[in-house]
């Protein structure tokens, strides 16, 4: 009996079935109700008590071995079979696929670009890694302006030997590139990511997105600026939204202003978003400083223009009442899913 068990053991060890049918025949042969193991146990009943002591253990081990081998082989076939089935049976239902949605910032950027497109503005882009000239100097920033400070700007020190390379702090740098490369008139919108060295919180982030606007031609006036932005606000936030301009300062515009709109959330009644004032600031703007035009080789006696810049996050917050800036970059699917119905 011992020698029989040895023979069967090596047979089982060498058994590698090609398909599930072969494996089933193996099961019937060894583990079936009329199989070899059953026979061995029958035979065991007839051996002497002395032999039983040794063979009992051997037989049980052999049975366990055969069972384990069978279930291991079966597992391998199981997954293979499923694959085959699903690739062959075309009537089986497909596995569901989640449909993504557009990011709220992309949705709002698209909407803004479309409004200005109707006024003849084209889209232009520039690099996120900028030099001092395009980000500051050409835009009339004095040498000692605080925005150039390490605390605000991420400077990049590489082995280039230059120490004036930085991540752009605003999209106004693209104005400079555009005007350097072409000739007036210019009518362009410049969207992009900008960087500032700020501690990350609900209200500030080390990067965000802006859209810059530029209009340069002969006889462009502040009235053109006001009418353009007024049209933009009516389109984006709805007819009847009020606007107001407050005097401000930017090195690259003179005069400069900040534009507020009547709070889109409480309609001017006063709420948390507008700090009970009924107004919220949405952008900075102004008439392009003649120094800037001269810096890029445009005759400031012949041409004038206006520029404006807005943060896409801010516009989006006001539209969707999002209170924490960090949500935009965390990629939490629960947050992003809320905008799925807006796929366009
Ligand atoms: N560059 C300004 C900023 O980052 C925004 C800005 C203000 C852009 C006035 C303009 C402008 O073009 O005219 O805060």
PDB file of C-alpha atoms and ligand atoms in Angstrom, residues 169-172 175 196 208 210 212-213 250 252-253 257 283-286 307-310, ligand 1:
ATOM      1  CA  UNK A 169       3.310  85.975 -10.012  1.00  0.00           C
ATOM      2  CA  UNK A 170       0.596  87.176 -12.401  1.00  0.00           C
ATOM      3  CA  UNK A 171      -0.525  86.772 -16.006  1.00  0.00           C
ATOM      4  CA  UNK A 172       0.309  90.425 -16.722  1.00  0.00           C
ATOM      5  CA  UNK A 175       0.744  91.211 -21.970  1.00  0.00           C
ATOM      6  CA  UNK A 196       2.910  83.225  -4.917  1.00  0.00           C
ATOM      7  CA  UNK A 208      -3.986  79.965  -8.453  1.00  0.00           C
ATOM      8  CA  UNK A 210      -5.838  84.337 -13.469  1.00  0.00           C
ATOM      9  CA  UNK A 212      -5.576  88.859 -18.019  1.00  0.00           C
ATOM     10  CA  UNK A 213      -7.246  91.131 -20.557  1.00  0.00           C
ATOM     11  CA  UNK A 250      -0.921  99.111  -9.996  1.00  0.00           C
ATOM     12  CA  UNK A 252       1.497  99.099 -14.939  1.00  0.00           C
ATOM     13  CA  UNK A 253      -1.747 101.089 -15.184  1.00  0.00           C
ATOM     14  CA  UNK A 257      -9.092 100.822 -10.426  1.00  0.00           C
ATOM     15  CA  UNK A 283     -10.825  92.380 -10.622  1.00  0.00           C
ATOM     16  CA  UNK A 284      -8.122  95.006 -11.004  1.00  0.00           C
ATOM     17  CA  UNK A 285      -7.916  97.185 -14.107  1.00  0.00           C
ATOM     18  CA  UNK A 286      -6.720 100.444 -15.567  1.00  0.00           C
ATOM     19  CA  UNK A 307      -5.844  96.044 -19.155  1.00  0.00           C
ATOM     20  CA  UNK A 308      -7.532  94.029 -16.464  1.00  0.00           C
ATOM     21  CA  UNK A 309      -6.760  90.952 -14.421  1.00  0.00           C
ATOM     22  CA  UNK A 310      -8.986  88.610 -12.425  1.00  0.00           C
TER      23      UNK A 310
HETATM   24  N1  LIG B   1      -1.634  91.672 -12.075  1.00  0.00           N
HETATM   25  C1  LIG B   1      -2.542  92.059 -11.048  1.00  0.00           C
HETATM   26  C2  LIG B   1      -2.452  91.068  -9.905  1.00  0.00           C
HETATM   27  O1  LIG B   1      -1.876  90.064 -10.057  1.00  0.00           O
HETATM   28  C3  LIG B   1      -3.949  92.113 -11.552  1.00  0.00           C
HETATM   29  C4  LIG B   1      -4.163  93.236 -12.518  1.00  0.00           C
HETATM   30  C5  LIG B   1      -4.540  94.466 -12.037  1.00  0.00           C
HETATM   31  C6  LIG B   1      -3.964  93.051 -13.853  1.00  0.00           C
HETATM   32  C7  LIG B   1      -4.739  95.529 -12.915  1.00  0.00           C
HETATM   33  C8  LIG B   1      -4.160  94.090 -14.749  1.00  0.00           C
HETATM   34  C9  LIG B   1      -4.560  95.335 -14.251  1.00  0.00           C
HETATM   35  O2  LIG B   1      -3.980  93.976 -16.055  1.00  0.00           O
HETATM   36  O3  LIG B   1      -4.753  96.349 -15.119  1.00  0.00           O
HETATM   37  O4  LIG B   1      -2.980  91.302  -8.863  1.00  0.00           O
END
